[in-house]
PDB file of C-alpha atoms in Angstrom:
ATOM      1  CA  UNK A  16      90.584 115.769  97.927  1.00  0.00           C
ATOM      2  CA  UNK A  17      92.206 117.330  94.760  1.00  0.00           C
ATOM      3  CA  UNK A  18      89.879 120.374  95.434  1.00  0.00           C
ATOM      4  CA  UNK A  19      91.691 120.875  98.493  1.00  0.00           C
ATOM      5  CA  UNK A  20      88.568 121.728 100.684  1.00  0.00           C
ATOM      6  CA  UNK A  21      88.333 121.981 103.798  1.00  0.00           C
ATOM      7  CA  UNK A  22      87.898 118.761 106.157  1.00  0.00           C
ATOM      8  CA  UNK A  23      84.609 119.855 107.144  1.00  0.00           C
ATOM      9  CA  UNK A  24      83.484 120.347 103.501  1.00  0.00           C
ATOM     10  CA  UNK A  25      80.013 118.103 102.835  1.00  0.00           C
ATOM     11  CA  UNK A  26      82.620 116.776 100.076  1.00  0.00           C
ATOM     12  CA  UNK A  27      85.243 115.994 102.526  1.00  0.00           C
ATOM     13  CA  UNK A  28      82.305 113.874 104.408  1.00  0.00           C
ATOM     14  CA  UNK A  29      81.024 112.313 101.222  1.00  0.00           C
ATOM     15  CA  UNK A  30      84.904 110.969 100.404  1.00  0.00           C
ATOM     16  CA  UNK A  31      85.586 109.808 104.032  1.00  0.00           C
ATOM     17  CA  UNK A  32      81.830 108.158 104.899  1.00  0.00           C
ATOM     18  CA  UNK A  33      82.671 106.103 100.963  1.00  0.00           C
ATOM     19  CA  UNK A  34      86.045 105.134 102.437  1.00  0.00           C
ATOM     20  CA  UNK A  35      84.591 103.931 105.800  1.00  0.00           C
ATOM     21  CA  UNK A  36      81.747 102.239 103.848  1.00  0.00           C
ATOM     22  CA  UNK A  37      83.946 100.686 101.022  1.00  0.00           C
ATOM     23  CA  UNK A  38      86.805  99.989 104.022  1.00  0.00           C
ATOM     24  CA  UNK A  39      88.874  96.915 103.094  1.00  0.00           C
ATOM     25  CA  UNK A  40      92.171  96.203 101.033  1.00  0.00           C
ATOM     26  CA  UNK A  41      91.536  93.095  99.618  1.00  0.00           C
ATOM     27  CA  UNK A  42      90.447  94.514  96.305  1.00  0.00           C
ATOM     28  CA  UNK A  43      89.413  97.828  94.862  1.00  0.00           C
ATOM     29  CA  UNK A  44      85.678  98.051  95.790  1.00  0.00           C
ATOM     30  CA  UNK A  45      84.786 100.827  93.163  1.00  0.00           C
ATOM     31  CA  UNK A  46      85.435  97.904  90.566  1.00  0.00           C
ATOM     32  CA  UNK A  47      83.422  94.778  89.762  1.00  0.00           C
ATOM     33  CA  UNK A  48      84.173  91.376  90.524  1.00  0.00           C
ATOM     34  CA  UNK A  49      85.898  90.446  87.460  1.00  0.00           C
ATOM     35  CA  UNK A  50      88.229  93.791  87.605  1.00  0.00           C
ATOM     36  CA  UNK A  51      88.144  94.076  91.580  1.00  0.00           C
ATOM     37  CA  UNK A  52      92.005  93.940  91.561  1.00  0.00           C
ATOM     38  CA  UNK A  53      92.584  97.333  88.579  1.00  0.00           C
ATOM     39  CA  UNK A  54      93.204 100.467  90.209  1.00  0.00           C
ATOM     40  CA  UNK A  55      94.250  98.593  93.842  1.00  0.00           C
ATOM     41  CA  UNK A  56      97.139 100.947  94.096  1.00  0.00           C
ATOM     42  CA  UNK A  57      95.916 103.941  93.437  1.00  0.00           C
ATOM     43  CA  UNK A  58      92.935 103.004  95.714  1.00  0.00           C
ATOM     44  CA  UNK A  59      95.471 102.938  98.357  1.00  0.00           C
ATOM     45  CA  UNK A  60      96.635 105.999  97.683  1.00  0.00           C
ATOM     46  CA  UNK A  61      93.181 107.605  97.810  1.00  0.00           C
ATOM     47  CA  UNK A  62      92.160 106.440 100.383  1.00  0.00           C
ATOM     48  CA  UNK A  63      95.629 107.315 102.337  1.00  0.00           C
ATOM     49  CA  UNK A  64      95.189 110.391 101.309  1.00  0.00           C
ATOM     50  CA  UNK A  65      91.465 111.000 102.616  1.00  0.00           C
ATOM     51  CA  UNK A  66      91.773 109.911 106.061  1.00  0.00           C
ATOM     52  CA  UNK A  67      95.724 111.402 106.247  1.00  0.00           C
ATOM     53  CA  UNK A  68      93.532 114.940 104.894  1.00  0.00           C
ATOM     54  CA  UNK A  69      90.558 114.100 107.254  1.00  0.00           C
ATOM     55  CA  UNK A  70      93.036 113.770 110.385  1.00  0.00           C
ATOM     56  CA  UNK A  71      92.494 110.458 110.625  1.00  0.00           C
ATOM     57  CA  UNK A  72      94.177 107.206 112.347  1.00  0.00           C
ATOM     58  CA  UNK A  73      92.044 105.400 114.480  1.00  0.00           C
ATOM     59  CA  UNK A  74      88.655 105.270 112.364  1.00  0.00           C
ATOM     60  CA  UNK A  75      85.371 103.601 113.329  1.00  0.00           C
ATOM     61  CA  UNK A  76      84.008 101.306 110.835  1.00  0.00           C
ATOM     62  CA  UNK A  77      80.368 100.493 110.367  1.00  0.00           C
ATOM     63  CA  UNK A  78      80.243  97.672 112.184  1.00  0.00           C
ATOM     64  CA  UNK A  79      81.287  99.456 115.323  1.00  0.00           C
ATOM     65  CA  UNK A  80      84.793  98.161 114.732  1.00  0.00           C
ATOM     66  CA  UNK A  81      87.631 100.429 115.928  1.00  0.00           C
ATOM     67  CA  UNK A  82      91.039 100.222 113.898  1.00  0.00           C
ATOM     68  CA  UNK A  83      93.873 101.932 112.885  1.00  0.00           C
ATOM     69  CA  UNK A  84      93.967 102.394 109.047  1.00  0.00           C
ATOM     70  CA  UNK A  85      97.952 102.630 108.657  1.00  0.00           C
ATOM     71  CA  UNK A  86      98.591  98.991 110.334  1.00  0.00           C
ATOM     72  CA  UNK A  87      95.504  97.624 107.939  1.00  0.00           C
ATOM     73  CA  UNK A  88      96.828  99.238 105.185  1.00  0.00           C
ATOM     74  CA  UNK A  89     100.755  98.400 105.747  1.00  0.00           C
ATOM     75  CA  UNK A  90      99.537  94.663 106.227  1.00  0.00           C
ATOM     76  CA  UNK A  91      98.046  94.909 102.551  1.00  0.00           C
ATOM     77  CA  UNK A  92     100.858  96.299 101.105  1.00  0.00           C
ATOM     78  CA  UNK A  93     103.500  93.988 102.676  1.00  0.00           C
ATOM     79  CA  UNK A  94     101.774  90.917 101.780  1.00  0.00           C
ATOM     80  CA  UNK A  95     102.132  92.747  97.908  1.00  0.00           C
ATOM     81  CA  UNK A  96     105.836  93.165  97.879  1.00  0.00           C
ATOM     82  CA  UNK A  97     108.414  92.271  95.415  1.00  0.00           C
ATOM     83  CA  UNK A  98     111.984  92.140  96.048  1.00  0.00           C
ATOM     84  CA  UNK A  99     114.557  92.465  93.319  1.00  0.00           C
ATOM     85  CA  UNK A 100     118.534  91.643  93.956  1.00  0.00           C
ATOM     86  CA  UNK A 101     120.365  94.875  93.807  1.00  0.00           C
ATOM     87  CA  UNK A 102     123.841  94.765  92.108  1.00  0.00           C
ATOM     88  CA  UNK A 103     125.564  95.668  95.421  1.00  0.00           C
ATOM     89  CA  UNK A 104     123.957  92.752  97.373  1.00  0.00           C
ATOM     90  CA  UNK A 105     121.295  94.204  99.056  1.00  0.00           C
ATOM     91  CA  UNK A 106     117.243  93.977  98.398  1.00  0.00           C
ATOM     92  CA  UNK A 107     115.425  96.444  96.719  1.00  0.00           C
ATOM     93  CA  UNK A 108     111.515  96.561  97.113  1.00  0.00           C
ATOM     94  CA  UNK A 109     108.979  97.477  94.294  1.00  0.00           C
ATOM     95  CA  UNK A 110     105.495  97.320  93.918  1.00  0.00           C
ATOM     96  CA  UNK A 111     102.939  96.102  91.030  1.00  0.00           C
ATOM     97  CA  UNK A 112      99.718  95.284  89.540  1.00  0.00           C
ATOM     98  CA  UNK A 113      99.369  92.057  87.932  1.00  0.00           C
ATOM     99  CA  UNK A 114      95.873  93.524  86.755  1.00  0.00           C
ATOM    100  CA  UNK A 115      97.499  95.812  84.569  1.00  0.00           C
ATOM    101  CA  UNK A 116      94.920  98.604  83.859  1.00  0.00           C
ATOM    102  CA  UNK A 117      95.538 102.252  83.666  1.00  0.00           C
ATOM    103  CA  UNK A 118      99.348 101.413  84.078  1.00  0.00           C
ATOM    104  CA  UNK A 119      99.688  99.790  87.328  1.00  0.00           C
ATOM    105  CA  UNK A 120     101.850  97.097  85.243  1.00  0.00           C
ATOM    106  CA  UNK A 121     104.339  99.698  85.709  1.00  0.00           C
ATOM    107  CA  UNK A 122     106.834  99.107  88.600  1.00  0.00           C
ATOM    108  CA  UNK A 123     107.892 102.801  89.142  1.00  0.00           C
ATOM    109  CA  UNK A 124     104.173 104.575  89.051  1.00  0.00           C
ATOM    110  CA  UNK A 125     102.748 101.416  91.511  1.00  0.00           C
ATOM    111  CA  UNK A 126     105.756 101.689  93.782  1.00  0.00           C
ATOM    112  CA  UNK A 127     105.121 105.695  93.619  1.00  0.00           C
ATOM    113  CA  UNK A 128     101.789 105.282  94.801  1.00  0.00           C
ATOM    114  CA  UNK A 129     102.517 103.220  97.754  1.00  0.00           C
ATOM    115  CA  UNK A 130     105.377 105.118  98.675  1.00  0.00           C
ATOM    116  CA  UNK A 131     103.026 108.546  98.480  1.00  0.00           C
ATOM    117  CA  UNK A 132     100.668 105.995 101.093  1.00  0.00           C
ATOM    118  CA  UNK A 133     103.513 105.725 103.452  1.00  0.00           C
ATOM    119  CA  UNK A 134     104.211 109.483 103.187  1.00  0.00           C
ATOM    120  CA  UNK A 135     100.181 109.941 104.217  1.00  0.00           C
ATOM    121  CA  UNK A 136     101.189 107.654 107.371  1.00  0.00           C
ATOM    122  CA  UNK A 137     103.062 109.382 109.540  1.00  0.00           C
TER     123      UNK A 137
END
């Protein structure tokens, strides 16, 4: 993905058949059991970014199921929001990790990488 390769790179393919293998956004699933929660967000990201770079919205899964990747993922990351009181009144909405590895205890990079996924969603 970083590479920027072409879609129909074998390394494109390797990225996008992981992310339809590993599809789910419960927990990051390149992490064990203990530390399945590290590294959510910027799973998110990643895999945004694959199937936005692959051309991808309605995906097939390996079970045969159809779905639609952005309404999955904007589930997950709705359930995850914070809200803060703003000094004018209104809301404001962040994001973070509560498994605070590689510093996604940090507010402002978590609610970076979710607002890069929503860029990848349109």
């Amino acid at each position: 993905i970083y590479l920027q390769v072409s879609k129909d790179d074998a390394r494109m393919k390797a990225a996008l058949n992981w992310a339809l293998t590993n599809y789910q956004f419960e927990k990051n699933p390149g992490m064990g059991k203990e530390q399945a929660q590290q590294g959510l967000y910027y799973y998110y990201m990643m895999m945004a970014k694959t199937f936005k770079r692959m051309g991808k919205t309605e995906i097939m899964l390996p079970d045969n199921i159809k779905t639609d990747w952005r309404v999955d993922m904007l589930k997950a990351i709705k359930k995850r929001t914070k809200t803060v009181e703003l000094e004018n009144g209104k809301q404001g909405l962040y994001w973070v990790n509560e498994a605070d590895r590689w510093a996604e205890g940090v507010p402002h990079l978590v609610t970076a990488y979710i607002l890069t996924c929503l860029n990848y969603m349109d």
